[in-house]
Amino acid sequence: MKRGSMNGQKPANIHDVAAHAGVSIKTVSRVLNREPNVTPKTRDRVLDAVQALSYRPNIFARSLASERSFIIGVIFDNPSAGYVAGIQYGALAKCREEGYHLLVEVFSEGEKDLGERVLTLVRESLLHGIIVTPPLSDSPEVLSALKESGTRFVRIAPERAMPDTLEVRIDDAKAAFDMTSHLIGLGHRRIGFIIGHPGHGAANQRFMGYKAALENAGIKLDPKLCVQGYFSYQSGMEAAERLLTLKNRPTAIFASNDDMAAAVLSTAHKHGLRTPEDLSVSGFDDTLIAQVVWPKLTTCRQPIAEMAAQAVSMLAQPPADKDAPKEALLEHELVIRESTAAPNA
Amino acid sequence: MKRGSMNGQKPANIHDVAAHAGVSIKTVSRVLNREPNVTPKTRDRVLDAVQALSYRPNIFARSLASERSFIIGVIFDNPSAGYVAGIQYGALAKCREEGYHLLVEVFSEGEKDLGERVLTLVRESLLHGIIVTPPLSDSPEVLSALKESGTRFVRIAPERAMPDTLEVRIDDAKAAFDMTSHLIGLGHRRIGFIIGHPGHGAANQRFMGYKAALENAGIKLDPKLCVQGYFSYQSGMEAAERLLTLKNRPTAIFASNDDMAAAVLSTAHKHGLRTPEDLSVSGFDDTLIAQVVWPKLTTCRQPIAEMAAQAVSMLAQPPADKDAPKEALLEHELVIRESTAAPNA
DNA sequence: TTGTAAGCGTTATCAC
DNA sequence: GTGATAACGCTTACAA
């Protein structure tokens, strides 16, 4: 057995490699970190030794000595499983490329000592950077703790802009505008809207987009048609209930995310309404649910994984780079499926 | 990344605390690690200093010096978003309790150098332990790499037992037995079964439970009624298609997970079959989808989060403890909803 | 181009 | 009980 592990042998360290290659540890370090000033020949000898001893640098020692960390953190507050999975998938792919690891933490916005906990996380584990997902990306406590810590962070889909802060987003207002326009194009005039969670950044933007599209088409906004939701399936059912029992009920409902849209479908069904014949329904996000419900949901695809990958890239960039873009704006895409059609079609 | 807070001040280290408290660094270390032999008075002085300087130990230095890590890894291969989220939720809660962090990594079983990558992960980042989720929990490459590395690991829902290995599971065979018996109790005799992914540990167990229940009720197994699936929505549609176009089609279909059961629902609908009047459908896992489809799925709840929490607990336990349980068996629970009823009801 | 030596912030080994 | 001092495995000035 060539590597020392099972049988109580300690794994090789940088000194072993140096000895095996007949060079100094500094040279090994240079090779490993791709620093200049190493002859190809020396480099090969070192690489051979690394191979032979199956050496892997100790990440803790590296971090301790260099004051850099190779771990990127991502923090969540309970969003949908599909959203979490999408973010992680994208972040992990890029992390692998860039040589980082991904540490996950969940915080709930309500909890005591939220700022304190965030500080502990970044300080104790010396994160290289941190990805902040909504609704945490607009939490004052989280944000000020992060600022105080000096750790670089990227906010995903934040509502409010912040100076000197990295952001990744789509144009939520434009996306909602497009979706609403799609409905209007189909011939709908009475379009219900289920607003997202009040604290969630993108929620407001989407609402704005909806209103702008109505105005653009010369349709007067009916406040009765706009009801508050919280991005949860449950809240979607309650909102749908209110909209569908209206005297003059809408012919289409645009929900701010897929979970709520799925709830609308189910509620409409319960009321004996067919989709899309009697009621068109559209969602937002294009998570798995959109394709699993019947009929399949018309929705707006948000490139969640790419957003996370982008966030990792920004973090991987050297902070000194003044010219690096501070904000990345990614493209959304309307996905027209079977849940929307012309009214009374 | 530099750790200094905004104003360029470096965070306090153990020497600062020692100086502030007028003791040696060893004493500070003792207090922090709850070692004996410290007078209450000294202890309080140290604690005050910690507070005053808002000191947090550097996790890298700690790990380097003690050869212990405070990070637990969890590795996935692409399972459903609901499953991933459930595992992480449970693991994180327990990690917080026990003072660990959670590092996530995704591997795909097909990829080259899988074992090599697993080795690198545990060695490079010196994980305290690692949680292996299915289907990785039965991957020979992953398992042998882990054994070789000497890192402690817990397998979630493995199919094959391994000596001297930690495991957390439910009794999948019993659960499938119960579900099948529920269907039989309703009056069904022709019960279709969609088998899970061949490489996935629990899949076989569930199939065994199905067969045992039939035998127990004196029903002869019809091989035509058992079709292979892969746990994906897509594979569920194909399997359902085959079952529903059978000359003598089943009056109930039991799919090995919720995603496939949702696909059965949709396929049945397409064939003009009503659920549960014309066809009963049941799933497994009780993920979000089970409650989002219409009608809501009868399924078997698997306590995913608790299983992950249990895994963290086992890892947190000192390895020397010979009497610590090597295997945890958690309870499943049948969740009867609207997708199952008596045939022709 | 390569090597020496001094940290990095902890824990651990002994003395006292 | 408490405290110097040496690891831990690496990076990085600074020499050579």
XYZ file of C-alpha atoms (C1' of nucleotides) in Angstrom:
722
model
C 0.000 0.000 0.000
C 1.622 3.181 -1.123
C -0.099 5.885 0.783
C 0.143 6.282 4.442
C -3.242 6.364 5.945
C -4.952 3.227 7.092
C -2.046 1.731 8.897
C -1.553 4.633 11.239
C 0.962 6.346 9.007
C 0.580 10.035 8.836
C -0.075 11.555 5.464
C 2.895 13.105 3.750
C 3.583 16.765 4.416
C 5.511 19.372 2.542
C 8.802 18.347 4.107
C 8.409 14.773 2.946
C 7.784 15.977 -0.566
C 10.783 18.295 -0.444
C 13.030 15.510 0.797
C 11.727 13.075 -1.770
C 12.349 15.568 -4.562
C 15.636 16.778 -3.165
C 14.578 20.404 -2.952
C 13.534 22.828 -0.242
C 9.996 23.200 1.023
C 9.844 26.644 -0.461
C 10.305 25.209 -3.902
C 7.534 22.737 -3.317
C 5.336 25.581 -2.198
C 6.197 27.528 -5.328
C 5.265 24.665 -7.572
C 2.013 24.044 -5.784
C 1.017 27.668 -5.917
C 2.087 28.100 -9.502
C 4.504 30.817 -8.687
C 7.085 31.786 -11.287
C 10.794 31.121 -11.103
C 10.920 27.360 -11.118
C 12.711 25.417 -13.829
C 10.537 22.896 -15.610
C 12.887 20.183 -14.495
C 12.622 21.019 -10.814
C 8.926 21.407 -11.195
C 8.602 17.927 -12.639
C 10.655 16.412 -9.856
C 8.374 18.025 -7.311
C 5.260 16.915 -9.135
C 6.572 13.370 -9.231
C 7.213 13.419 -5.535
C 3.711 14.758 -4.929
C 2.343 11.912 -6.985
C 4.500 9.287 -5.340
C 3.555 10.311 -1.833
C 0.012 11.215 -2.854
C 0.547 14.472 -1.081
C -2.261 16.939 -0.531
C -1.636 20.247 1.151
C -3.285 20.750 4.495
C -5.920 23.376 3.988
C -5.824 24.538 7.584
C -2.118 25.166 7.576
C -2.438 26.928 4.289
C -5.204 29.154 5.522
C -3.495 29.882 8.772
C -0.238 30.909 7.182
C -1.626 32.809 4.253
C -4.565 34.408 5.996
C -6.664 33.276 3.105
C -9.415 30.750 3.245
C -10.439 28.328 0.568
C -13.946 28.075 1.801
C -16.862 30.090 0.535
C -19.969 30.292 2.646
C -23.539 30.481 1.498
C -26.333 31.428 3.848
C -30.020 30.699 3.469
C -33.216 31.515 5.176
C -35.575 28.762 4.387
C -36.473 29.341 0.773
C -37.884 26.600 -1.386
C -35.928 23.378 -1.737
C -35.654 23.892 -5.461
C -34.114 27.297 -4.959
C -31.577 26.062 -2.415
C -30.620 23.138 -4.597
C -30.222 25.363 -7.642
C -27.970 27.813 -5.848
C -25.791 25.084 -4.435
C -25.534 23.267 -7.703
C -24.280 26.341 -9.506
C -22.013 27.451 -6.702
C -20.425 24.029 -6.310
C -19.625 23.692 -9.979
C -17.770 26.987 -9.988
C -16.114 26.293 -6.646
C -14.658 23.116 -7.998
C -13.278 24.998 -10.946
C -11.725 27.655 -8.759
C -10.486 25.385 -6.016
C -12.859 26.356 -3.253
C -15.135 24.459 -0.927
C -18.676 25.382 -0.016
C -19.882 25.786 3.544
C -23.621 26.049 4.134
C -25.436 27.762 6.943
C -29.083 28.507 7.615
C -30.213 31.568 9.509
C -33.720 32.725 10.125
C -34.334 36.366 9.940
C -36.279 36.434 13.153
C -33.697 34.806 15.364
C -31.918 36.477 18.245
C -28.301 37.451 17.825
C -28.489 37.038 14.098
C -25.702 39.539 13.553
C -23.656 37.942 16.274
C -23.998 34.542 14.670
C -23.025 35.830 11.263
C -19.948 37.446 12.766
C -18.980 34.254 14.507
C -19.353 32.319 11.310
C -17.092 34.498 9.242
C -14.564 35.114 11.946
C -14.272 31.662 13.351
C -14.069 29.927 10.062
C -12.358 32.683 8.171
C -14.529 32.402 5.113
C -12.973 33.656 1.934
C -16.278 35.188 1.055
C -19.944 34.676 1.529
C -22.971 34.392 -0.711
C -26.095 35.919 0.715
C -29.372 34.635 -0.669
C -32.745 36.327 -0.373
C -34.365 37.324 1.850
C -31.133 37.582 3.849
C -29.685 39.768 1.095
C -31.774 42.632 2.406
C -31.501 41.931 6.117
C -29.986 44.957 7.884
C -28.574 42.807 10.663
C -26.822 40.419 8.332
C -25.572 43.201 6.116
C -24.131 45.315 8.879
C -22.480 42.315 10.511
C -20.902 41.478 7.193
C -19.707 45.030 6.666
C -18.249 45.094 10.126
C -16.428 41.832 9.630
C -14.723 43.049 6.514
C -15.567 39.826 4.715
C -16.394 40.136 1.073
C -19.899 39.103 0.178
C -22.187 38.871 -2.808
C -25.879 39.521 -2.516
C -28.175 37.459 -4.685
C -31.275 39.250 -5.946
C -31.234 42.079 -3.433
C -33.948 44.654 -3.447
C -32.099 47.691 -2.289
C -28.779 48.718 -3.771
C -25.799 49.199 -1.490
C -22.662 51.129 -2.290
C -19.493 49.120 -2.878
C -21.225 45.830 -2.691
C -21.269 42.879 -5.047
C -24.593 41.834 -6.485
C -26.044 39.271 -8.853
C -29.565 39.656 -10.096
C -31.971 39.394 -12.952
C -34.222 42.233 -13.942
C -37.223 41.095 -11.951
C -39.305 44.081 -12.934
C -38.677 43.479 -16.593
C -39.398 39.775 -16.232
C -42.734 40.428 -14.551
C -43.462 43.033 -17.186
C -42.858 40.467 -19.898
C -45.024 37.851 -18.263
C -47.880 40.262 -17.712
C -47.582 41.427 -21.307
C -47.790 37.801 -22.432
C -51.090 37.477 -20.589
C -52.356 40.750 -22.020
C -51.306 39.641 -25.483
C -53.473 36.576 -25.039
C -56.446 38.870 -24.535
C -56.688 39.020 -20.755
C -57.822 42.259 -19.114
C -58.587 41.174 -15.599
C -55.292 39.743 -14.374
C -54.885 38.860 -10.722
C -51.496 39.205 -9.073
C -50.193 37.445 -5.987
C -47.448 39.481 -4.389
C -44.386 37.754 -2.898
C -43.002 37.964 0.609
C -42.802 41.601 1.747
C -39.239 41.288 2.996
C -38.006 39.572 -0.125
C -36.165 41.857 -2.482
C -37.423 40.641 -5.797
C -41.044 40.586 -4.678
C -41.535 44.316 -4.979
C -39.748 44.482 -8.289
C -42.069 41.900 -9.752
C -45.087 43.776 -8.529
C -43.764 46.936 -10.155
C -43.297 45.095 -13.423
C -46.859 43.851 -13.319
C -48.178 47.357 -12.765
C -46.009 48.813 -15.475
C -47.268 46.291 -18.018
C -50.882 47.082 -17.215
C -50.242 50.768 -17.556
C -48.370 50.192 -20.773
C -51.425 48.448 -22.187
C -53.792 51.104 -20.943
C -55.424 48.787 -18.397
C -56.480 50.364 -15.155
C -55.063 48.697 -12.048
C -57.714 47.093 -9.854
C -56.431 46.910 -6.273
C -58.841 44.074 -5.520
C -56.902 41.971 -7.991
C -53.621 42.332 -6.086
C -53.337 40.190 -2.989
C -50.489 39.557 -0.616
C -48.752 36.174 -0.514
C -45.591 34.914 1.189
C -44.034 32.668 -1.455
C -45.365 29.578 0.324
C -47.803 27.065 -1.106
C -50.151 27.724 1.783
C -50.199 31.476 1.238
C -50.876 30.845 -2.437
C -53.996 28.878 -1.587
C -55.344 31.645 0.593
C -54.624 34.294 -1.997
C -56.224 32.220 -4.763
C -59.278 31.683 -2.614
C -59.738 35.415 -2.262
C -59.230 36.089 -5.950
C -61.537 33.347 -7.157
C -64.422 34.300 -4.899
C -64.384 37.869 -6.136
C -67.668 39.007 -7.722
C -65.889 39.770 -10.926
C -63.108 37.238 -10.832
C -59.946 37.496 -12.946
C -59.494 35.436 -16.114
C -55.805 35.013 -15.373
C -53.646 34.937 -12.241
C -49.950 35.701 -12.165
C -48.304 34.417 -8.980
C -44.880 35.703 -7.914
C -43.421 32.207 -7.703
C -44.143 28.657 -8.791
C -45.156 27.311 -5.413
C -47.964 29.838 -5.169
C -48.932 29.257 -8.797
C -49.249 25.548 -8.101
C -51.531 26.425 -5.226
C -53.669 28.545 -7.556
C -54.024 25.580 -9.888
C -55.175 23.351 -7.096
C -57.598 25.944 -5.722
C -59.058 26.641 -9.154
C -59.583 22.943 -9.618
C -61.429 22.792 -6.321
C -63.729 25.561 -7.556
C -64.502 23.563 -10.690
C -62.493 25.908 -12.908
C -60.513 24.416 -15.782
C -57.024 25.618 -16.621
C -56.367 27.262 -18.970
C -59.904 27.309 -20.421
C -61.519 29.117 -17.501
C -58.429 30.520 -15.847
C -54.887 31.105 -17.027
C -52.176 30.740 -14.403
C -48.536 31.705 -14.504
C -45.718 31.374 -12.036
C -42.130 32.489 -11.620
C -38.756 30.708 -11.173
C -39.244 27.536 -13.216
C -38.500 25.140 -10.394
C -39.368 21.437 -10.646
C -42.920 22.004 -9.481
C -43.721 23.952 -12.611
C -43.326 20.814 -14.676
C -44.871 18.414 -12.253
C -48.272 19.992 -11.839
C -51.023 19.582 -14.387
C -51.247 21.463 -16.620
C -47.612 22.410 -16.708
C -47.002 25.968 -15.646
C -46.143 28.879 -17.815
C -43.409 30.562 -15.827
C -40.322 32.723 -15.989
C -37.013 30.942 -15.832
C -34.543 32.532 -13.496
C -31.029 31.173 -14.024
C -30.495 30.376 -10.361
C -27.504 28.129 -10.822
C -25.746 30.585 -13.102
C -26.402 33.373 -10.636
C -24.673 31.387 -7.916
C -21.783 30.500 -10.216
C -21.409 34.147 -11.056
C -21.346 34.976 -7.367
C -18.507 32.523 -6.771
C -16.575 34.009 -9.672
C -16.868 37.464 -8.231
C -15.637 36.235 -4.878
C -12.756 34.382 -6.485
C -11.622 37.593 -8.137
C -8.941 39.505 -6.232
C -10.634 42.175 -4.155
C -8.129 44.796 -5.163
C -9.452 44.853 -8.673
C -11.235 48.163 -8.747
C -12.467 47.633 -12.254
C -14.136 44.301 -11.627
C -17.852 44.575 -12.183
C -19.755 45.115 -8.983
C -23.033 43.964 -10.338
C -23.956 41.138 -12.668
C -27.287 41.195 -14.437
C -28.352 37.878 -15.932
C -31.031 37.116 -18.493
C -34.418 35.713 -17.645
C -36.536 33.723 -20.056
C -40.262 33.305 -20.460
C -41.266 29.647 -20.547
C -44.677 29.269 -22.117
C -46.350 25.990 -21.214
C -49.938 24.816 -20.960
C -51.390 26.831 -18.126
C -51.967 29.998 -20.114
C -54.248 30.593 -23.098
C -56.683 33.135 -24.454
C -59.666 33.746 -22.135
C -62.660 31.465 -22.799
C -60.609 29.523 -25.290
C -8.929 37.477 2.315
C -7.722 39.687 5.044
C -9.535 39.243 8.256
C -9.140 42.604 9.822
C -12.372 44.373 10.474
C -13.150 47.522 8.582
C -10.745 49.793 10.390
C -7.796 47.558 9.675
C -7.614 46.203 13.196
C -6.896 42.556 13.422
C -9.262 40.518 15.499
C -8.068 39.628 18.949
C -6.143 36.410 19.329
C -5.434 34.214 22.295
C -2.435 36.288 23.342
C -4.517 39.428 23.498
C -7.037 37.686 25.690
C -4.303 36.310 27.936
C -2.740 39.732 28.320
C -6.078 41.373 28.983
C -6.874 38.812 31.675
C -3.387 38.745 33.090
C -2.897 35.015 32.579
C -1.023 32.774 30.176
C -2.386 31.613 26.874
C -2.541 28.069 28.148
C -4.996 29.129 30.793
C -7.154 30.821 28.215
C -7.060 27.656 26.181
C -8.062 25.646 29.219
C -11.061 27.818 29.897
C -12.191 27.756 26.310
C -11.916 24.006 26.061
C -13.513 23.413 29.419
C -10.530 21.614 30.773
C -10.287 21.056 34.521
C -7.870 22.758 36.866
C -8.918 26.354 36.602
C -10.171 28.349 39.563
C -13.584 29.916 39.063
C -12.040 33.291 39.620
C -9.433 32.890 36.904
C -12.048 31.463 34.629
C -14.265 34.498 35.073
C -11.414 36.863 34.363
C -10.729 35.022 31.129
C -14.367 34.969 30.129
C -14.593 38.704 30.736
C -11.595 39.309 28.538
C -13.108 37.168 25.814
C -16.246 39.230 26.013
C -14.430 42.545 26.079
C -12.329 41.775 23.029
C -15.109 39.825 21.338
C -12.619 37.093 20.816
C -13.373 34.059 18.654
C -10.888 31.269 18.317
C -9.464 30.756 14.864
C -10.815 27.503 13.613
C -7.864 26.844 11.319
C -5.283 27.264 14.031
C -7.344 25.082 16.278
C -7.606 22.362 13.690
C -3.971 22.547 12.761
C -2.755 22.235 16.303
C -5.238 19.696 17.539
C -5.496 17.611 14.421
C -9.226 17.761 14.789
C -11.607 19.442 12.435
C -14.836 21.167 13.206
C -16.257 20.658 9.793
C -18.499 17.809 8.786
C -18.903 17.028 5.125
C -21.968 15.774 3.339
C -21.797 14.396 -0.162
C -24.615 14.086 -2.652
C -25.206 12.658 -6.045
C -27.999 14.577 -7.579
C -31.007 13.368 -5.662
C -34.225 15.341 -5.541
C -34.080 18.888 -4.278
C -36.460 18.024 -1.478
C -34.198 15.245 -0.311
C -31.084 17.409 -0.334
C -32.831 20.186 1.505
C -34.182 17.800 4.118
C -30.797 16.276 4.810
C -29.118 19.633 5.112
C -31.798 21.060 7.318
C -31.490 18.227 9.809
C -27.721 18.101 9.666
C -27.334 21.845 10.150
C -29.567 21.945 13.190
C -27.509 19.279 14.917
C -24.224 20.775 13.765
C -25.120 24.048 15.368
C -25.868 22.258 18.581
C -22.597 20.377 18.535
C -20.405 23.200 17.309
C -19.662 21.990 13.820
C -19.949 23.489 10.375
C -21.309 21.770 7.294
C -19.415 21.470 4.048
C -21.297 20.297 0.969
C -19.974 18.508 -2.057
C -21.624 16.902 -5.073
C -20.178 13.894 -6.826
C -21.647 11.944 -9.649
C -21.204 8.263 -9.547
C -20.094 8.046 -13.121
C -17.280 10.546 -12.955
C -13.656 9.693 -13.420
C -11.380 9.690 -10.413
C -14.315 9.609 -8.057
C -12.304 7.893 -5.377
C -9.423 10.277 -5.950
C -11.700 13.253 -5.498
C -13.195 11.891 -2.328
C -9.713 11.338 -0.942
C -8.681 14.841 -1.811
C -11.738 16.227 -0.125
C -11.206 14.503 3.177
C -7.486 14.956 3.237
C -7.239 18.487 2.033
C -9.970 19.847 4.176
C -9.479 17.507 7.066
C -13.123 16.787 7.600
C -14.056 15.601 11.030
C -16.396 13.143 9.440
C -18.524 12.714 6.410
C -22.150 11.922 5.714
C -22.715 9.794 2.651
C -26.155 9.983 1.090
C -27.641 7.504 -1.356
C -26.799 6.384 -3.916
C -23.218 7.213 -2.926
C -23.704 5.190 0.247
C -23.339 2.053 -1.821
C -20.675 3.218 -4.241
C -17.651 0.924 -4.008
C -15.306 3.672 -5.122
C -16.504 6.155 -2.535
C -16.566 3.572 0.182
C -13.100 2.233 -0.408
C -11.656 5.728 -0.680
C -13.254 6.578 2.623
C -11.955 3.432 4.276
C -8.505 4.103 2.971
C -8.530 7.671 4.199
C -9.375 6.624 7.700
C -12.045 9.303 7.954
C -15.125 8.391 9.888
C -18.294 8.332 7.869
C -21.978 7.589 8.234
C -23.954 6.030 5.444
C -27.532 7.131 5.016
C -29.933 4.432 3.834
C -27.332 2.048 2.481
C -28.408 -1.155 0.879
C -25.562 -3.435 1.776
C -24.268 -3.700 5.296
C -20.586 -3.101 5.942
C -18.652 -4.197 8.986
C -17.570 -1.506 11.426
C -19.422 1.212 9.643
C -21.934 3.741 10.885
C -25.383 3.684 9.336
C -28.702 5.472 9.611
C -31.743 4.014 7.949
C -35.418 3.284 8.112
C -36.791 -0.166 7.510
C -37.544 0.323 3.837
C -38.776 -3.223 3.367
C -41.194 -2.899 6.241
C -42.374 0.485 4.993
C -43.104 -0.864 1.520
C -44.777 -3.857 3.110
C -47.046 -1.533 5.064
C -47.919 0.556 2.043
C -48.708 -2.473 -0.088
C -50.810 -3.904 2.715
C -52.731 -0.638 2.879
C -53.566 -1.014 -0.808
C -54.537 -4.646 -0.345
C -56.680 -3.714 2.620
C -58.560 -1.305 0.361
C -59.469 -4.253 -1.849
C -56.828 -4.031 -4.574
C -55.495 -7.272 -6.067
C -53.676 -6.025 -9.152
C -51.108 -3.626 -7.784
C -48.426 -2.256 -10.080
C -45.002 -1.460 -8.696
C -42.409 0.944 -10.067
C -38.964 -0.071 -8.908
C -36.440 2.581 -7.916
C -32.948 3.189 -9.279
C -31.017 -0.105 -9.431
C -27.950 1.331 -7.745
C -29.886 2.954 -4.959
C -29.809 1.022 -1.735
C -33.354 1.433 -0.547
C -34.838 0.604 -3.940
C -34.352 -3.125 -3.622
C -35.578 -3.172 -0.066
C -38.797 -1.525 -1.084
C -39.324 -4.000 -3.852
C -38.797 -6.845 -1.382
C -41.386 -5.333 0.950
C -43.900 -5.123 -1.876
C -43.374 -8.759 -2.766
C -43.580 -9.865 0.851
C -46.903 -8.091 1.337
C -48.391 -9.762 -1.731
C -47.249 -13.124 -0.563
C -48.545 -12.444 2.894
C -51.987 -11.769 1.411
C -51.850 -14.808 -0.813
C -51.668 -12.774 -4.010
C -49.535 -14.189 -6.772
C -46.840 -11.853 -8.060
C -47.387 -10.794 -11.671
C -44.007 -9.853 -13.210
C -45.756 -7.710 -15.818
C -46.891 -5.465 -13.002
C -43.338 -4.706 -11.870
C -41.489 -2.210 -14.033
C -38.135 -0.558 -13.647
C -37.878 3.163 -12.897
C -34.982 5.439 -11.935
C -36.513 7.702 -9.304
C -36.900 10.505 -11.840
C -40.147 12.065 -12.974
C -39.351 11.128 -16.545
C -38.778 7.469 -15.727
C -42.045 7.447 -13.813
C -43.933 8.568 -16.898
C -42.448 5.819 -19.002
C -43.179 3.184 -16.390
C -46.739 4.394 -15.948
C -47.248 4.337 -19.679
C -46.301 0.687 -19.768
C -48.463 -0.244 -16.821
C -51.541 1.608 -18.021
C -51.458 0.185 -21.521
C -51.381 -3.366 -20.209
C -54.287 -5.529 -21.365
C -55.300 -6.153 -17.811
C -54.163 -2.959 -16.173
C -53.623 -2.592 -12.429
C -56.187 -0.849 -10.209
C -53.412 0.634 -8.093
C -49.807 1.667 -8.654
C -47.215 1.955 -5.929
C -44.197 4.000 -7.059
C -40.933 3.837 -5.137
C -40.782 7.597 -4.665
C -42.987 10.670 -4.892
C -41.529 12.057 -8.089
C -42.445 8.914 -9.965
C -45.856 8.761 -8.301
C -46.541 12.309 -9.466
C -45.669 11.167 -12.957
C -48.143 8.297 -12.653
C -50.852 10.770 -11.695
C -50.152 12.894 -14.715
C -50.001 9.911 -17.073
C -53.225 8.460 -15.724
C -54.889 11.798 -16.260
C -53.706 11.806 -19.839
C -55.309 8.400 -20.306
C -58.596 9.717 -19.011
C -58.318 7.796 -15.754
C -59.545 9.415 -12.568
C -57.609 9.131 -9.319
C -58.467 7.474 -7.034
C -61.736 6.290 -8.591
C -60.156 4.465 -11.516
C -56.629 4.154 -10.226
C -55.095 4.433 -6.785
C -51.567 5.824 -6.640
C -49.096 5.888 -3.803
C -45.585 7.255 -3.481
C -42.719 7.229 -1.031
C -40.746 9.914 0.890
C -43.386 12.566 1.532
C -41.521 15.391 -0.139
C -43.225 18.660 -1.071
C -44.470 17.275 -4.366
C -46.732 14.824 -2.591
C -48.818 17.704 -1.306
C -48.672 19.844 -4.369
C -50.121 17.454 -6.914
C -53.799 16.776 -7.224
C -55.069 14.694 -5.648
C -52.583 14.764 -2.823
C -50.468 11.653 -2.657
C -50.727 8.863 -0.195
C -47.102 8.232 0.660
C -44.678 7.012 3.282
C -42.956 9.644 5.342
C -39.262 9.074 5.767
C -37.790 11.258 8.528
C -35.002 12.608 6.350
C -34.022 15.508 8.565
C -33.891 13.355 11.665
C -31.789 10.814 9.861
C -29.248 13.489 9.029
C -29.306 14.820 12.576
C -28.703 11.330 13.849
C -25.767 10.990 11.476
C -24.177 14.164 12.843
C -24.655 12.913 16.387
C -22.881 9.696 15.593
C -20.007 11.598 14.063
C -19.808 13.944 17.029
C -19.439 10.983 19.355
C -15.854 10.099 20.236
C -14.732 7.324 17.902
C -13.135 5.381 20.718
C -16.513 4.566 22.156
C -16.818 0.893 21.333
C -20.305 0.662 22.759
C -21.762 3.478 20.730
C -24.485 2.168 18.428
C -23.231 1.526 14.932
C -26.608 1.614 13.358
C -29.643 3.801 13.935
C -33.028 2.641 12.728
C -35.671 5.355 12.578
C -39.430 5.063 12.265
C -41.331 5.577 9.052
C -44.961 6.632 8.906
C -47.725 5.964 6.419
C -49.414 9.159 5.287
C -52.817 8.398 3.832
C -54.097 11.173 1.592
C -56.493 11.353 -1.319
C -54.813 9.357 -4.047
C -55.767 5.928 -2.716
C -59.220 4.411 -2.270
C -61.070 1.168 -2.815
C -61.114 0.055 -6.466
C -64.099 1.323 -8.483
C -65.172 3.427 -5.554
C 16.486 30.050 -9.605
C 16.530 28.360 -4.994
C 16.862 28.156 0.206
C 16.589 29.841 5.282
C 14.052 31.302 8.887
C 10.263 33.588 10.948
C 5.692 33.612 11.726
C 0.208 32.365 11.520
C -3.096 31.170 16.250
C -4.000 27.358 18.309
C -3.130 22.913 21.364
C 0.001 19.941 24.051
C 4.115 18.769 26.951
C 6.190 19.463 30.613
C 7.955 21.850 34.285
C 6.956 24.766 38.442
C -3.485 25.517 39.355
C -0.614 27.742 36.159
C 2.795 28.994 32.617
C 6.918 28.809 29.199
C 7.803 26.627 25.001
C 7.585 23.487 21.391
C 4.886 21.610 17.792
C 1.147 21.641 13.789
C 2.048 22.364 8.105
C 2.108 25.883 5.536
C 3.352 30.853 3.335
C 6.378 34.548 2.829
C 10.159 38.083 3.537
C 14.596 38.118 2.775
C 18.932 36.069 1.550
C 22.084 33.571 -1.283
